Amino acid sequence: MRRKYILGMDPGFSNGCQLAMISETGALLTTGNIFLNTKTPEKPIIILAQMLRTYNCTLIALGNGTACRETETWLSELIQNNTFSPLDVVYTIVNEDGASIYSCSSEARKEFPDLDPKYISAVSLARRVLDPLAELVKVEPKHLGVGMYQHDLPKRQLEEALDEVVTECVSFVGVDLNTASRCLLRHIAGLSDKRASRIIQYREDHGLYKSRMELKKVKGIGSKIFEQCAGFLRVEPANSTVAAEFYEDSETNRLDCTYIHPESYGVATEILKHFNLDIASIGQRHFFDYIKLKFETLDMDQFSASLSQSVETVRMIMDSLIQPLNYDLRDESVSGPVFKKGLTNFQDLKINSIVSGNVSNVTHFGCFVDIGVGTPALIHSTKTCGFTLQIGDKVEAKVISLDEGNRRIGLLMIRKI
């Protein structure tokens, strides 16, 4: 959920709910603390409403830890009563696994040296909605809650397996050079922990990067390292509203916001000249509509030969050119946060009701699904209807059994969402 202001909310009883507002780039803007069981019930409402309205924020990331259910009930009632009007506020439940441990880690202290750790957890929850990949890489694998038997695996083996997966994900998604953390940068090909730290230090000393080529000014980034990492790093404007101003600088290049490697910029420029287009039009609707139209009728073998390039290279460049600026592969995923405005109670459920939710645990006898009623529902292994389910899958299912006394819910799998 990129390019949005998000309010992280870490629920609690004795210490209250910790609040943290982050910008569309993940920067911390402000923090707060509210108590729901106070003698003046209007006070937490005023604080929360003021934070949302100040930053025109319509999305709340609520942690699933202690007091989540009570906080969700309170929050949904406020939304139903239009307390935050004219804002159309929604919330989503975020898995807290590892957030508290990260908040007390050395990595968190480096990023927030003067911030109370209790607020860092709320920041982490908000960032997990904004950019989950960039935030979850900061947490040790053993604290992620990735399955029942994760603690049976050797620590080193688990960490190596996770590192491989993260590196592969980072390679596919790409990293924004102006917002990436050290933890994320060190998963880029060619970048060690020390080089990642130097990249961030340069950013802090000289301001935001204006181009990929500026990386070569960082100590330790020579031609070979640049060749390895540049294709996975992007330099892009903070949002669409400042894009025009950002690209007025002569040092910027719209190709730096694509998946095209700098060594292929020459070929990309030749392709643009062939179609009588210019770099300044990259990312605009008429630009990639025109490229798509030409792409469909183009003889790729002949065109590639005229450029003295392989068909694969030309196809990759043109695939990149037909995508909008700030394109993210994850935007095409059918999986995403489940946004809510209200709450469903156990008593609202009936046999044959159709419900949806996230798979929260997988066992040898079935899968548990969080359907938002405070009690995990079970899809028994005999009721999965041939589907193979994993933690995090979003599913639609039918209620086939209810035991209110023992708080048990049985589901029949319908489909993946």
mmCIF file of N, CA and C in Angstrom, residues 256-328:
data_model
loop_
_atom_site.group_PDB
_atom_site.id
_atom_site.type_symbol
_atom_site.label_atom_id
_atom_site.label_comp_id
_atom_site.label_asym_id
_atom_site.label_seq_id
_atom_site.Cartn_x
_atom_site.Cartn_y
_atom_site.Cartn_z
ATOM 1 N N ASP A 256 15.949 6.204 -14.762
ATOM 2 C CA ASP A 256 16.364 5.737 -13.437
ATOM 3 C C ASP A 256 15.186 5.227 -12.616
ATOM 4 N N CYS A 257 13.975 5.497 -13.083
ATOM 5 C CA CYS A 257 12.770 5.068 -12.376
ATOM 6 C C CYS A 257 12.164 3.825 -13.018
ATOM 7 N N THR A 258 12.918 3.184 -13.918
ATOM 8 C CA THR A 258 12.464 1.965 -14.594
ATOM 9 C C THR A 258 13.363 0.790 -14.212
ATOM 10 N N TYR A 259 13.040 -0.375 -14.747
ATOM 11 C CA TYR A 259 13.849 -1.568 -14.492
ATOM 12 C C TYR A 259 14.999 -1.700 -15.496
ATOM 13 N N ILE A 260 15.172 -0.727 -16.350
ATOM 14 C CA ILE A 260 16.231 -0.766 -17.366
ATOM 15 C C ILE A 260 17.577 -0.468 -16.713
ATOM 16 N N HIS A 261 18.568 -1.314 -16.971
ATOM 17 C CA HIS A 261 19.906 -1.118 -16.407
ATOM 18 C C HIS A 261 20.599 0.030 -17.125
ATOM 19 N N PRO A 262 21.391 0.836 -16.413
ATOM 20 C CA PRO A 262 22.096 1.964 -17.044
ATOM 21 C C PRO A 262 22.921 1.579 -18.276
ATOM 22 N N GLU A 263 23.440 0.352 -18.293
ATOM 23 C CA GLU A 263 24.244 -0.060 -19.456
ATOM 24 C C GLU A 263 23.375 -0.213 -20.707
ATOM 25 N N SER A 264 22.041 -0.237 -20.542
ATOM 26 C CA SER A 264 21.125 -0.357 -21.681
ATOM 27 C C SER A 264 20.435 0.959 -22.017
ATOM 28 N N TYR A 265 20.853 2.063 -21.367
ATOM 29 C CA TYR A 265 20.223 3.361 -21.636
ATOM 30 C C TYR A 265 20.402 3.777 -23.093
ATOM 31 N N GLY A 266 21.558 3.460 -23.653
ATOM 32 C CA GLY A 266 21.815 3.804 -25.051
ATOM 33 C C GLY A 266 20.828 3.126 -25.979
ATOM 34 N N VAL A 267 20.572 1.840 -25.726
ATOM 35 C CA VAL A 267 19.612 1.085 -26.544
ATOM 36 C C VAL A 267 18.213 1.656 -26.356
ATOM 37 N N ALA A 268 17.858 1.975 -25.098
ATOM 38 C CA ALA A 268 16.536 2.538 -24.811
ATOM 39 C C ALA A 268 16.345 3.861 -25.560
ATOM 40 N N THR A 269 17.405 4.675 -25.606
ATOM 41 C CA THR A 269 17.335 5.961 -26.310
ATOM 42 C C THR A 269 17.127 5.751 -27.803
ATOM 43 N N GLU A 270 17.800 4.733 -28.386
ATOM 44 C CA GLU A 270 17.623 4.411 -29.797
ATOM 45 C C GLU A 270 16.194 3.965 -30.091
ATOM 46 N N ILE A 271 15.613 3.192 -29.182
ATOM 47 C CA ILE A 271 14.223 2.748 -29.354
ATOM 48 C C ILE A 271 13.273 3.940 -29.340
ATOM 49 N N LEU A 272 13.520 4.876 -28.431
ATOM 50 C CA LEU A 272 12.681 6.072 -28.353
ATOM 51 C C LEU A 272 12.787 6.905 -29.630
ATOM 52 N N LYS A 273 14.010 7.031 -30.148
ATOM 53 C CA LYS A 273 14.206 7.789 -31.393
ATOM 54 C C LYS A 273 13.473 7.121 -32.557
ATOM 55 N N HIS A 274 13.478 5.791 -32.584
ATOM 56 C CA HIS A 274 12.812 5.056 -33.654
ATOM 57 C C HIS A 274 11.326 5.374 -33.695
ATOM 58 N N PHE A 275 10.732 5.561 -32.517
ATOM 59 C CA PHE A 275 9.297 5.848 -32.440
ATOM 60 C C PHE A 275 8.999 7.345 -32.312
ATOM 61 N N ASN A 276 10.036 8.175 -32.524
ATOM 62 C CA ASN A 276 9.882 9.638 -32.419
ATOM 63 C C ASN A 276 9.338 10.070 -31.055
ATOM 64 N N LEU A 277 9.869 9.469 -30.012
ATOM 65 C CA LEU A 277 9.483 9.799 -28.648
ATOM 66 C C LEU A 277 10.701 10.322 -27.897
ATOM 67 N N ASP A 278 10.468 10.992 -26.780
ATOM 68 C CA ASP A 278 11.599 11.478 -25.995
ATOM 69 C C ASP A 278 11.476 11.011 -24.550
ATOM 70 N N ILE A 279 12.589 11.053 -23.830
ATOM 71 C CA ILE A 279 12.655 10.561 -22.451
ATOM 72 C C ILE A 279 11.692 11.310 -21.534
ATOM 73 N N ALA A 280 11.447 12.578 -21.803
ATOM 74 C CA ALA A 280 10.579 13.385 -20.941
ATOM 75 C C ALA A 280 9.141 12.870 -20.918
ATOM 76 N N SER A 281 8.779 12.042 -21.906
ATOM 77 C CA SER A 281 7.396 11.525 -21.975
ATOM 78 C C SER A 281 7.228 10.195 -21.253
ATOM 79 N N ILE A 282 8.330 9.598 -20.808
ATOM 80 C CA ILE A 282 8.247 8.295 -20.139
ATOM 81 C C ILE A 282 7.335 8.382 -18.914
ATOM 82 N N GLY A 283 6.439 7.415 -18.816
ATOM 83 C CA GLY A 283 5.538 7.360 -17.667
ATOM 84 C C GLY A 283 4.195 8.015 -17.907
ATOM 85 N N GLN A 284 4.065 8.759 -19.005
ATOM 86 C CA GLN A 284 2.793 9.402 -19.306
ATOM 87 C C GLN A 284 1.882 8.458 -20.079
ATOM 88 N N ARG A 285 0.576 8.638 -19.906
ATOM 89 C CA ARG A 285 -0.396 7.707 -20.480
ATOM 90 C C ARG A 285 -0.247 7.571 -21.993
ATOM 91 N N HIS A 286 -0.155 8.677 -22.716
ATOM 92 C CA HIS A 286 -0.071 8.594 -24.169
ATOM 93 C C HIS A 286 1.204 7.892 -24.610
ATOM 94 N N PHE A 287 2.257 7.974 -23.767
ATOM 95 C CA PHE A 287 3.544 7.363 -24.104
ATOM 96 C C PHE A 287 3.432 5.851 -24.121
ATOM 97 N N PHE A 288 3.004 5.259 -22.973
ATOM 98 C CA PHE A 288 3.006 3.797 -22.984
ATOM 99 C C PHE A 288 1.835 3.204 -23.751
ATOM 100 N N ASP A 289 0.768 3.981 -24.016
ATOM 101 C CA ASP A 289 -0.279 3.491 -24.917
ATOM 102 C C ASP A 289 0.272 3.367 -26.333
ATOM 103 N N TYR A 290 1.080 4.350 -26.723
ATOM 104 C CA TYR A 290 1.677 4.340 -28.062
ATOM 105 C C TYR A 290 2.688 3.195 -28.192
ATOM 106 N N ILE A 291 3.529 3.021 -27.175
ATOM 107 C CA ILE A 291 4.521 1.943 -27.195
ATOM 108 C C ILE A 291 3.824 0.580 -27.253
ATOM 109 N N LYS A 292 2.763 0.413 -26.471
ATOM 110 C CA LYS A 292 2.025 -0.859 -26.479
ATOM 111 C C LYS A 292 1.469 -1.157 -27.871
ATOM 112 N N LEU A 293 0.929 -0.129 -28.506
ATOM 113 C CA LEU A 293 0.353 -0.300 -29.842
ATOM 114 C C LEU A 293 1.421 -0.737 -30.838
ATOM 115 N N LYS A 294 2.579 -0.118 -30.784
ATOM 116 C CA LYS A 294 3.666 -0.464 -31.689
ATOM 117 C C LYS A 294 4.244 -1.843 -31.366
ATOM 118 N N PHE A 295 4.258 -2.157 -30.076
ATOM 119 C CA PHE A 295 4.803 -3.432 -29.606
ATOM 120 C C PHE A 295 4.045 -4.602 -30.237
ATOM 121 N N GLU A 296 2.730 -4.452 -30.359
ATOM 122 C CA GLU A 296 1.881 -5.544 -30.847
ATOM 123 C C GLU A 296 2.130 -5.869 -32.314
ATOM 124 N N THR A 297 2.539 -4.874 -33.093
ATOM 125 C CA THR A 297 2.720 -5.083 -34.539
ATOM 126 C C THR A 297 4.182 -5.127 -34.956
ATOM 127 N N LEU A 298 5.082 -5.066 -33.990
ATOM 128 C CA LEU A 298 6.506 -4.973 -34.300
ATOM 129 C C LEU A 298 7.104 -6.346 -34.590
ATOM 130 N N ASP A 299 7.946 -6.402 -35.630
ATOM 131 C CA ASP A 299 8.713 -7.608 -35.916
ATOM 132 C C ASP A 299 9.955 -7.566 -35.029
ATOM 133 N N MET A 300 9.906 -8.276 -33.899
ATOM 134 C CA MET A 300 10.952 -8.168 -32.897
ATOM 135 C C MET A 300 12.304 -8.645 -33.409
ATOM 136 N N ASP A 301 12.322 -9.690 -34.211
ATOM 137 C CA ASP A 301 13.594 -10.209 -34.739
ATOM 138 C C ASP A 301 14.280 -9.165 -35.611
ATOM 139 N N GLN A 302 13.524 -8.575 -36.515
ATOM 140 C CA GLN A 302 14.088 -7.581 -37.432
ATOM 141 C C GLN A 302 14.492 -6.313 -36.679
ATOM 142 N N PHE A 303 13.626 -5.875 -35.754
ATOM 143 C CA PHE A 303 13.900 -4.644 -35.010
ATOM 144 C C PHE A 303 15.136 -4.815 -34.121
ATOM 145 N N SER A 304 15.255 -5.975 -33.467
ATOM 146 C CA SER A 304 16.405 -6.233 -32.602
ATOM 147 C C SER A 304 17.694 -6.279 -33.404
ATOM 148 N N ALA A 305 17.630 -6.881 -34.576
ATOM 149 C CA ALA A 305 18.814 -6.962 -35.433
ATOM 150 C C ALA A 305 19.263 -5.567 -35.872
ATOM 151 N N SER A 306 18.304 -4.675 -36.126
ATOM 152 C CA SER A 306 18.654 -3.311 -36.546
ATOM 153 C C SER A 306 19.352 -2.537 -35.429
ATOM 154 N N LEU A 307 19.120 -2.967 -34.164
ATOM 155 C CA LEU A 307 19.763 -2.326 -33.018
ATOM 156 C C LEU A 307 21.013 -3.072 -32.560
ATOM 157 N N SER A 308 21.297 -4.193 -33.246
ATOM 158 C CA SER A 308 22.436 -5.052 -32.886
ATOM 159 C C SER A 308 22.316 -5.555 -31.447
ATOM 160 N N GLN A 309 21.081 -5.894 -31.060
ATOM 161 C CA GLN A 309 20.805 -6.388 -29.718
ATOM 162 C C GLN A 309 19.999 -7.684 -29.803
ATOM 163 N N SER A 310 20.023 -8.461 -28.720
ATOM 164 C CA SER A 310 19.231 -9.682 -28.689
ATOM 165 C C SER A 310 17.753 -9.337 -28.543
ATOM 166 N N VAL A 311 16.900 -10.260 -28.972
ATOM 167 C CA VAL A 311 15.452 -10.063 -28.861
ATOM 168 C C VAL A 311 15.058 -9.907 -27.396
ATOM 169 N N GLU A 312 15.708 -10.686 -26.511
ATOM 170 C CA GLU A 312 15.377 -10.651 -25.083
ATOM 171 C C GLU A 312 15.665 -9.275 -24.479
ATOM 172 N N THR A 313 16.818 -8.689 -24.865
ATOM 173 C CA THR A 313 17.181 -7.374 -24.333
ATOM 174 C C THR A 313 16.191 -6.304 -24.776
ATOM 175 N N VAL A 314 15.849 -6.296 -26.056
ATOM 176 C CA VAL A 314 14.915 -5.301 -26.589
ATOM 177 C C VAL A 314 13.529 -5.482 -25.981
ATOM 178 N N ARG A 315 13.108 -6.737 -25.831
ATOM 179 C CA ARG A 315 11.794 -7.004 -25.242
ATOM 180 C C ARG A 315 11.747 -6.524 -23.789
ATOM 181 N N MET A 316 12.817 -6.763 -23.054
ATOM 182 C CA MET A 316 12.868 -6.329 -21.654
ATOM 183 C C MET A 316 12.784 -4.811 -21.545
ATOM 184 N N ILE A 317 13.504 -4.118 -22.424
ATOM 185 C CA ILE A 317 13.487 -2.655 -22.400
ATOM 186 C C ILE A 317 12.096 -2.123 -22.740
ATOM 187 N N MET A 318 11.481 -2.700 -23.740
ATOM 188 C CA MET A 318 10.155 -2.227 -24.132
ATOM 189 C C MET A 318 9.098 -2.574 -23.091
ATOM 190 N N ASP A 319 9.251 -3.725 -22.442
ATOM 191 C CA ASP A 319 8.342 -4.074 -21.338
ATOM 192 C C ASP A 319 8.428 -3.033 -20.225
ATOM 193 N N SER A 320 9.635 -2.549 -19.961
ATOM 194 C CA SER A 320 9.828 -1.541 -18.922
ATOM 195 C C SER A 320 9.250 -0.194 -19.328
ATOM 196 N N LEU A 321 9.362 0.133 -20.615
ATOM 197 C CA LEU A 321 8.892 1.431 -21.096
ATOM 198 C C LEU A 321 7.367 1.558 -21.086
ATOM 199 N N ILE A 322 6.663 0.431 -21.137
ATOM 200 C CA ILE A 322 5.193 0.504 -21.168
ATOM 201 C C ILE A 322 4.583 0.504 -19.775
ATOM 202 N N GLN A 323 5.450 0.551 -18.740
ATOM 203 C CA GLN A 323 4.955 0.623 -17.361
ATOM 204 C C GLN A 323 4.996 2.066 -16.867
ATOM 205 N N PRO A 324 4.051 2.443 -15.995
ATOM 206 C CA PRO A 324 4.060 3.813 -15.443
ATOM 207 C C PRO A 324 5.244 4.008 -14.508
ATOM 208 N N LEU A 325 5.595 5.266 -14.231
ATOM 209 C CA LEU A 325 6.650 5.551 -13.269
ATOM 210 C C LEU A 325 6.239 5.021 -11.901
ATOM 211 N N ASN A 326 7.224 4.644 -11.099
ATOM 212 C CA ASN A 326 6.989 4.055 -9.769
ATOM 213 C C ASN A 326 6.278 2.709 -9.863
ATOM 214 N N TYR A 327 6.371 2.055 -11.022
ATOM 215 C CA TYR A 327 5.712 0.748 -11.185
ATOM 216 C C TYR A 327 6.282 -0.255 -10.196
ATOM 217 N N ASP A 328 5.390 -0.996 -9.569
ATOM 218 C CA ASP A 328 5.778 -2.001 -8.581
ATOM 219 C C ASP A 328 5.067 -3.300 -8.934
#
